[in-house]
Amino acid sequence: MASVETVQGAVDARDLGVTLVHEHVRFRDEAVAEQWPARYDEQEELDAALEAVRAAAAHGVRTIVDPTAMFGGRDVRFMRSVAEQSGVRIVACTGIYSYDYLPHYFANRDVDVMAAHFVSDIEVGVQGTDIKAAFLKCAADAAGVTENVEKIHRAVARACLQTGAPIMAHSMPAVPTAPRQIEIFKEEGVPMERVQIAHCGDSDDVEYIERLLAEGVYVSLDRYGLELYQPIDKRNDVAAELLRRGHAQRVMISQDFCATIDWFPPAAAEALMAAGAVRNWSMTLVFEEVVPALRESGTMDDATFETVFVANPARWLTA
Ligand SMILES: [Zn+2]
């Protein structure tokens, strides 16, 4: 198996071990953080990230795939600090996390120029470091696949073809965005086994997810704890059914946890928790509640666990 770039350098894919394929060690608006740094406490953020990652490590997690891209405050030096101090590997990405907005810089440059930025992150290094991105991130949400979103998808696809790096596409099943996202990747010639469609676990429509699987992509059930999109029992039912129908080789499970996130003022975040929109959201929920429930349902034995949490992330990352 090939090697995978982490924030501490390349490792053999066979050594990745138990992997959480979608977690954020920090999520914040990079423009606000750059302009008003005093509003953020870097030490507090680092402490929160270390606490979350160490808790995951206590459940055997050896690697965290962190899809924080542009507009999520991607900071590979911060990620490297977390990896160094926790002993857990972190795999970083390149790409743009936007539901539509593009800065003038990219709006007035073509798809191939955008792709060249991503390729540079993968082949040369990110943010002036020698830390290389290992995969590509793009997103489509409530607004659907807008013109700008399509441009980002095509740039990501072209960077994938140039470098071999896989793609993680944030999707919104309620719209649904994934069929069009997949269509764009196919138009660009991306092999479907290089594509992971994120947030499929927000849907309780197993047939919809199976239609995506029929294209050959990976589907990620990765928002455990975010009850507002779908409660855990329904998420587990979907996971169990996909495993029962023989899709273990294409399913990944994670939490999309953000050790810190600046989207809400503290009082609003607390209100969301109190309202039950978010419950036990962490980097350990899948080990505490999901894997036991799936074992109970008879759909996850040791071999399936190994497939979902070890083999699939490694295969997706390396092709
Ligand atoms: Zn995410």
mmCIF file of C-alpha atoms in Angstrom, residues 13-260:
data_model
loop_
_atom_site.group_PDB
_atom_site.id
_atom_site.type_symbol
_atom_site.label_atom_id
_atom_site.label_comp_id
_atom_site.label_asym_id
_atom_site.label_seq_id
_atom_site.Cartn_x
_atom_site.Cartn_y
_atom_site.Cartn_z
ATOM 1 C CA ALA A 13 -1.056 3.493 4.783
ATOM 2 C CA ARG A 14 -0.911 0.148 6.588
ATOM 3 C CA ASP A 15 0.080 2.014 9.755
ATOM 4 C CA LEU A 16 -2.903 4.388 9.837
ATOM 5 C CA GLY A 17 -4.821 2.092 12.192
ATOM 6 C CA VAL A 18 -8.246 2.996 13.551
ATOM 7 C CA THR A 19 -9.185 6.189 11.719
ATOM 8 C CA LEU A 20 -11.893 8.789 12.257
ATOM 9 C CA VAL A 21 -12.455 10.048 8.760
ATOM 10 C CA HIS A 22 -14.202 13.360 9.510
ATOM 11 C CA GLU A 23 -13.330 15.439 12.589
ATOM 12 C CA HIS A 24 -12.145 19.021 13.029
ATOM 13 C CA VAL A 25 -9.523 19.911 15.636
ATOM 14 C CA ARG A 26 -10.674 23.532 15.267
ATOM 15 C CA PHE A 27 -13.256 25.257 13.109
ATOM 16 C CA ARG A 28 -13.422 29.023 12.807
ATOM 17 C CA ASP A 29 -13.759 31.767 10.284
ATOM 18 C CA GLU A 30 -10.239 32.579 9.181
ATOM 19 C CA ALA A 31 -11.108 36.134 8.130
ATOM 20 C CA VAL A 32 -12.610 37.025 11.516
ATOM 21 C CA ALA A 33 -9.778 35.263 13.332
ATOM 22 C CA GLU A 34 -7.193 37.103 11.247
ATOM 23 C CA GLN A 35 -8.820 40.520 11.755
ATOM 24 C CA TRP A 36 -9.790 40.180 15.418
ATOM 25 C CA PRO A 37 -7.341 37.674 16.883
ATOM 26 C CA ALA A 38 -8.021 38.865 20.433
ATOM 27 C CA ARG A 39 -11.515 37.348 20.135
ATOM 28 C CA TYR A 40 -9.893 33.915 20.058
ATOM 29 C CA ASP A 41 -7.815 32.121 22.680
ATOM 30 C CA GLU A 42 -5.312 29.896 20.907
ATOM 31 C CA GLN A 43 -4.311 28.107 24.114
ATOM 32 C CA GLU A 44 -7.941 27.333 24.940
ATOM 33 C CA GLU A 45 -8.465 26.058 21.405
ATOM 34 C CA LEU A 46 -5.370 23.874 21.621
ATOM 35 C CA ASP A 47 -6.431 22.500 25.017
ATOM 36 C CA ALA A 48 -9.902 21.636 23.664
ATOM 37 C CA ALA A 49 -8.418 19.959 20.595
ATOM 38 C CA LEU A 50 -6.012 17.918 22.715
ATOM 39 C CA GLU A 51 -8.762 16.865 25.096
ATOM 40 C CA ALA A 52 -10.958 15.661 22.209
ATOM 41 C CA VAL A 53 -8.166 13.903 20.337
ATOM 42 C CA ARG A 54 -6.740 12.238 23.457
ATOM 43 C CA ALA A 55 -10.216 10.943 24.326
ATOM 44 C CA ALA A 56 -10.433 9.420 20.847
ATOM 45 C CA ALA A 57 -6.961 7.925 21.285
ATOM 46 C CA ALA A 58 -8.171 6.222 24.461
ATOM 47 C CA HIS A 59 -10.631 4.342 22.212
ATOM 48 C CA GLY A 60 -7.806 3.214 19.954
ATOM 49 C CA VAL A 61 -7.924 5.984 17.356
ATOM 50 C CA ARG A 62 -4.519 6.376 15.696
ATOM 51 C CA THR A 63 -5.397 8.757 12.868
ATOM 52 C CA ILE A 64 -7.819 11.643 12.398
ATOM 53 C CA VAL A 65 -8.745 12.909 8.956
ATOM 54 C CA ASP A 66 -9.451 16.636 9.342
ATOM 55 C CA PRO A 67 -11.270 18.172 6.355
ATOM 56 C CA THR A 68 -10.912 21.777 7.513
ATOM 57 C CA ALA A 69 -10.416 23.703 4.280
ATOM 58 C CA MET A 70 -10.381 27.352 3.209
ATOM 59 C CA PHE A 71 -13.109 29.256 5.109
ATOM 60 C CA GLY A 72 -12.930 26.753 7.979
ATOM 61 C CA GLY A 73 -9.743 28.313 9.283
ATOM 62 C CA ARG A 74 -7.413 25.589 8.037
ATOM 63 C CA ASP A 75 -4.108 25.924 9.912
ATOM 64 C CA VAL A 76 -1.688 23.053 9.402
ATOM 65 C CA ARG A 77 0.709 24.357 12.072
ATOM 66 C CA PHE A 78 -2.083 24.152 14.641
ATOM 67 C CA MET A 79 -2.889 20.638 13.414
ATOM 68 C CA ARG A 80 0.763 19.657 13.733
ATOM 69 C CA SER A 81 0.844 20.915 17.339
ATOM 70 C CA VAL A 82 -2.200 18.782 18.128
ATOM 71 C CA ALA A 83 -0.647 15.729 16.456
ATOM 72 C CA GLU A 84 2.705 16.190 18.191
ATOM 73 C CA GLN A 85 1.181 16.653 21.631
ATOM 74 C CA SER A 86 -1.479 13.938 21.343
ATOM 75 C CA GLY A 87 0.449 11.250 19.473
ATOM 76 C CA VAL A 88 -2.485 10.909 17.049
ATOM 77 C CA ARG A 89 -1.782 11.437 13.361
ATOM 78 C CA ILE A 90 -3.729 14.143 11.557
ATOM 79 C CA VAL A 91 -4.362 14.107 7.818
ATOM 80 C CA ALA A 92 -4.959 17.552 6.308
ATOM 81 C CA CYS A 93 -6.799 18.592 3.163
ATOM 82 C CA THR A 94 -6.880 21.296 0.550
ATOM 83 C CA GLY A 95 -9.949 22.797 -1.076
ATOM 84 C CA ILE A 96 -12.645 25.351 -0.414
ATOM 85 C CA TYR A 97 -15.506 24.996 2.031
ATOM 86 C CA SER A 98 -18.132 27.260 0.518
ATOM 87 C CA TYR A 99 -21.859 26.799 -0.081
ATOM 88 C CA ASP A 100 -21.669 29.478 -2.784
ATOM 89 C CA TYR A 101 -19.480 32.495 -2.008
ATOM 90 C CA LEU A 102 -16.164 32.861 -3.743
ATOM 91 C CA PRO A 103 -13.752 35.727 -3.123
ATOM 92 C CA HIS A 104 -13.029 37.959 -6.141
ATOM 93 C CA TYR A 105 -9.593 36.322 -6.270
ATOM 94 C CA PHE A 106 -11.056 32.999 -7.352
ATOM 95 C CA ALA A 107 -14.212 34.363 -9.017
ATOM 96 C CA ASN A 108 -12.018 36.143 -11.578
ATOM 97 C CA ARG A 109 -9.676 33.206 -12.202
ATOM 98 C CA ASP A 110 -10.565 30.037 -14.038
ATOM 99 C CA VAL A 111 -11.021 26.478 -12.829
ATOM 100 C CA ASP A 112 -7.520 25.387 -13.756
ATOM 101 C CA VAL A 113 -5.915 28.217 -11.780
ATOM 102 C CA MET A 114 -7.974 27.192 -8.760
ATOM 103 C CA ALA A 115 -6.923 23.573 -9.293
ATOM 104 C CA ALA A 116 -3.269 24.634 -9.428
ATOM 105 C CA HIS A 117 -3.604 26.085 -5.909
ATOM 106 C CA PHE A 118 -4.878 22.741 -4.653
ATOM 107 C CA VAL A 119 -2.159 20.808 -6.497
ATOM 108 C CA SER A 120 0.501 22.993 -4.901
ATOM 109 C CA ASP A 121 -0.861 22.159 -1.436
ATOM 110 C CA ILE A 122 -0.646 18.451 -2.285
ATOM 111 C CA GLU A 123 2.733 18.438 -4.011
ATOM 112 C CA VAL A 124 4.700 21.285 -2.419
ATOM 113 C CA GLY A 125 3.151 22.079 0.949
ATOM 114 C CA VAL A 126 0.499 24.117 2.737
ATOM 115 C CA GLN A 127 0.809 27.663 4.083
ATOM 116 C CA GLY A 128 4.556 27.899 3.539
ATOM 117 C CA THR A 129 5.290 24.653 5.366
ATOM 118 C CA ASP A 130 6.425 21.295 4.038
ATOM 119 C CA ILE A 131 3.156 19.788 5.339
ATOM 120 C CA LYS A 132 1.286 18.316 2.394
ATOM 121 C CA ALA A 133 -2.454 18.004 1.943
ATOM 122 C CA ALA A 134 -3.592 14.412 1.404
ATOM 123 C CA PHE A 135 -7.084 14.934 0.008
ATOM 124 C CA LEU A 136 -9.430 17.473 -1.551
ATOM 125 C CA LYS A 137 -12.502 19.048 0.000
ATOM 126 C CA CYS A 138 -15.520 20.708 -1.569
ATOM 127 C CA ALA A 139 -19.073 21.319 -0.425
ATOM 128 C CA ALA A 140 -22.658 21.667 -1.586
ATOM 129 C CA ASP A 141 -25.410 22.542 0.882
ATOM 130 C CA ALA A 142 -28.890 24.078 1.008
ATOM 131 C CA ALA A 143 -28.233 26.387 -1.944
ATOM 132 C CA GLY A 144 -27.523 23.341 -4.116
ATOM 133 C CA VAL A 145 -24.782 23.068 -6.708
ATOM 134 C CA THR A 146 -24.496 26.724 -7.651
ATOM 135 C CA GLU A 147 -22.184 28.009 -10.373
ATOM 136 C CA ASN A 148 -19.464 28.757 -7.849
ATOM 137 C CA VAL A 149 -19.892 25.402 -6.110
ATOM 138 C CA GLU A 150 -19.625 23.674 -9.487
ATOM 139 C CA LYS A 151 -16.405 25.577 -10.206
ATOM 140 C CA ILE A 152 -14.886 24.379 -6.940
ATOM 141 C CA HIS A 153 -15.986 20.799 -7.685
ATOM 142 C CA ARG A 154 -14.378 20.901 -11.130
ATOM 143 C CA ALA A 155 -11.148 22.338 -9.699
ATOM 144 C CA VAL A 156 -11.102 19.650 -7.025
ATOM 145 C CA ALA A 157 -11.720 16.990 -9.683
ATOM 146 C CA ARG A 158 -8.872 18.251 -11.862
ATOM 147 C CA ALA A 159 -6.498 18.376 -8.891
ATOM 148 C CA CYS A 160 -7.536 14.806 -8.075
ATOM 149 C CA LEU A 161 -6.682 13.682 -11.601
ATOM 150 C CA GLN A 162 -3.324 15.492 -11.531
ATOM 151 C CA THR A 163 -2.216 14.231 -8.129
ATOM 152 C CA GLY A 164 -4.191 11.074 -7.340
ATOM 153 C CA ALA A 165 -5.443 12.638 -4.088
ATOM 154 C CA PRO A 166 -8.986 11.577 -3.189
ATOM 155 C CA ILE A 167 -12.021 13.830 -2.787
ATOM 156 C CA MET A 168 -14.350 14.418 0.156
ATOM 157 C CA ALA A 169 -17.541 16.184 -0.880
ATOM 158 C CA HIS A 170 -19.763 17.696 1.808
ATOM 159 C CA SER A 171 -23.318 16.968 0.675
ATOM 160 C CA MET A 172 -26.851 17.769 1.820
ATOM 161 C CA PRO A 173 -29.235 14.818 1.392
ATOM 162 C CA ALA A 174 -32.303 17.017 2.027
ATOM 163 C CA VAL A 175 -31.711 18.940 -1.240
ATOM 164 C CA PRO A 176 -30.271 16.452 -2.455
ATOM 165 C CA THR A 177 -26.907 17.597 -3.781
ATOM 166 C CA ALA A 178 -24.917 14.373 -4.182
ATOM 167 C CA PRO A 179 -26.261 13.146 -7.556
ATOM 168 C CA ARG A 180 -25.155 16.379 -9.255
ATOM 169 C CA GLN A 181 -21.842 16.409 -7.350
ATOM 170 C CA ILE A 182 -21.136 12.873 -8.577
ATOM 171 C CA GLU A 183 -22.181 13.833 -12.114
ATOM 172 C CA ILE A 184 -19.634 16.673 -12.172
ATOM 173 C CA PHE A 185 -16.856 14.358 -10.960
ATOM 174 C CA LYS A 186 -17.799 11.860 -13.672
ATOM 175 C CA GLU A 187 -17.817 14.570 -16.339
ATOM 176 C CA GLU A 188 -14.282 15.455 -15.253
ATOM 177 C CA GLY A 189 -13.212 11.796 -15.408
ATOM 178 C CA VAL A 190 -12.620 11.170 -11.693
ATOM 179 C CA PRO A 191 -12.648 7.458 -10.764
ATOM 180 C CA MET A 192 -15.612 7.004 -8.425
ATOM 181 C CA GLU A 193 -13.602 5.015 -5.883
ATOM 182 C CA ARG A 194 -11.644 8.216 -5.178
ATOM 183 C CA VAL A 195 -14.799 10.033 -4.039
ATOM 184 C CA GLN A 196 -16.298 10.126 -0.565
ATOM 185 C CA ILE A 197 -19.740 11.705 -0.218
ATOM 186 C CA ALA A 198 -19.905 13.177 3.291
ATOM 187 C CA HIS A 199 -22.991 13.564 5.494
ATOM 188 C CA CYS A 200 -25.025 10.742 3.910
ATOM 189 C CA GLY A 201 -25.968 9.786 7.466
ATOM 190 C CA ASP A 202 -28.187 12.872 7.596
ATOM 191 C CA SER A 203 -30.635 10.875 5.450
ATOM 192 C CA ASP A 204 -32.923 8.052 6.557
ATOM 193 C CA ASP A 205 -33.522 7.096 2.911
ATOM 194 C CA VAL A 206 -31.448 3.962 2.424
ATOM 195 C CA GLU A 207 -32.490 3.721 -1.228
ATOM 196 C CA TYR A 208 -31.108 7.211 -1.885
ATOM 197 C CA ILE A 209 -27.808 6.230 -0.286
ATOM 198 C CA GLU A 210 -27.752 2.966 -2.255
ATOM 199 C CA ARG A 211 -28.183 4.913 -5.505
ATOM 200 C CA LEU A 212 -25.006 6.832 -4.588
ATOM 201 C CA LEU A 213 -23.217 3.590 -3.686
ATOM 202 C CA ALA A 214 -24.215 2.163 -7.063
ATOM 203 C CA GLU A 215 -22.006 4.855 -8.629
ATOM 204 C CA GLY A 216 -19.027 3.399 -6.772
ATOM 205 C CA VAL A 217 -18.413 6.200 -4.243
ATOM 206 C CA TYR A 218 -17.824 5.922 -0.508
ATOM 207 C CA VAL A 219 -20.632 7.187 1.700
ATOM 208 C CA SER A 220 -19.826 8.737 5.038
ATOM 209 C CA LEU A 221 -22.158 8.540 8.041
ATOM 210 C CA ASP A 222 -20.293 11.226 9.845
ATOM 211 C CA ARG A 223 -22.452 13.523 11.909
ATOM 212 C CA TYR A 224 -23.207 11.391 14.917
ATOM 213 C CA GLY A 225 -24.262 13.692 17.734
ATOM 214 C CA LEU A 226 -25.792 16.317 15.453
ATOM 215 C CA GLU A 227 -29.361 15.356 16.291
ATOM 216 C CA LEU A 228 -30.756 18.376 14.441
ATOM 217 C CA TYR A 229 -29.978 16.716 11.116
ATOM 218 C CA GLN A 230 -30.929 13.204 12.216
ATOM 219 C CA PRO A 231 -31.165 11.568 15.653
ATOM 220 C CA ILE A 232 -28.760 8.803 16.601
ATOM 221 C CA ASP A 233 -31.289 5.948 16.542
ATOM 222 C CA LYS A 234 -32.188 6.692 12.934
ATOM 223 C CA ARG A 235 -28.514 7.104 12.046
ATOM 224 C CA ASN A 236 -27.832 3.680 13.531
ATOM 225 C CA ASP A 237 -30.766 2.132 11.650
ATOM 226 C CA VAL A 238 -29.372 3.467 8.371
ATOM 227 C CA ALA A 239 -25.861 2.252 9.200
ATOM 228 C CA ALA A 240 -27.108 -1.194 10.192
ATOM 229 C CA GLU A 241 -29.201 -1.507 7.054
ATOM 230 C CA LEU A 242 -26.301 -0.511 4.781
ATOM 231 C CA LEU A 243 -24.071 -3.061 6.499
ATOM 232 C CA ARG A 244 -26.825 -5.686 6.296
ATOM 233 C CA ARG A 245 -27.091 -5.059 2.546
ATOM 234 C CA GLY A 246 -23.390 -5.731 2.108
ATOM 235 C CA HIS A 247 -21.967 -2.210 1.728
ATOM 236 C CA ALA A 248 -19.342 -2.404 4.494
ATOM 237 C CA GLN A 249 -16.532 -1.800 1.990
ATOM 238 C CA ARG A 250 -17.951 1.618 1.079
ATOM 239 C CA VAL A 251 -19.175 2.945 4.445
ATOM 240 C CA MET A 252 -17.282 5.240 6.798
ATOM 241 C CA ILE A 253 -18.392 6.411 10.236
ATOM 242 C CA SER A 254 -17.374 9.594 12.072
ATOM 243 C CA GLN A 255 -18.781 12.552 14.004
ATOM 244 C CA ASP A 256 -17.817 15.794 12.229
ATOM 245 C CA PHE A 257 -16.958 16.973 15.722
ATOM 246 C CA CYS A 258 -15.363 20.402 16.070
ATOM 247 C CA ALA A 259 -13.194 20.658 19.170
ATOM 248 C CA THR A 260 -13.994 24.371 19.012
#
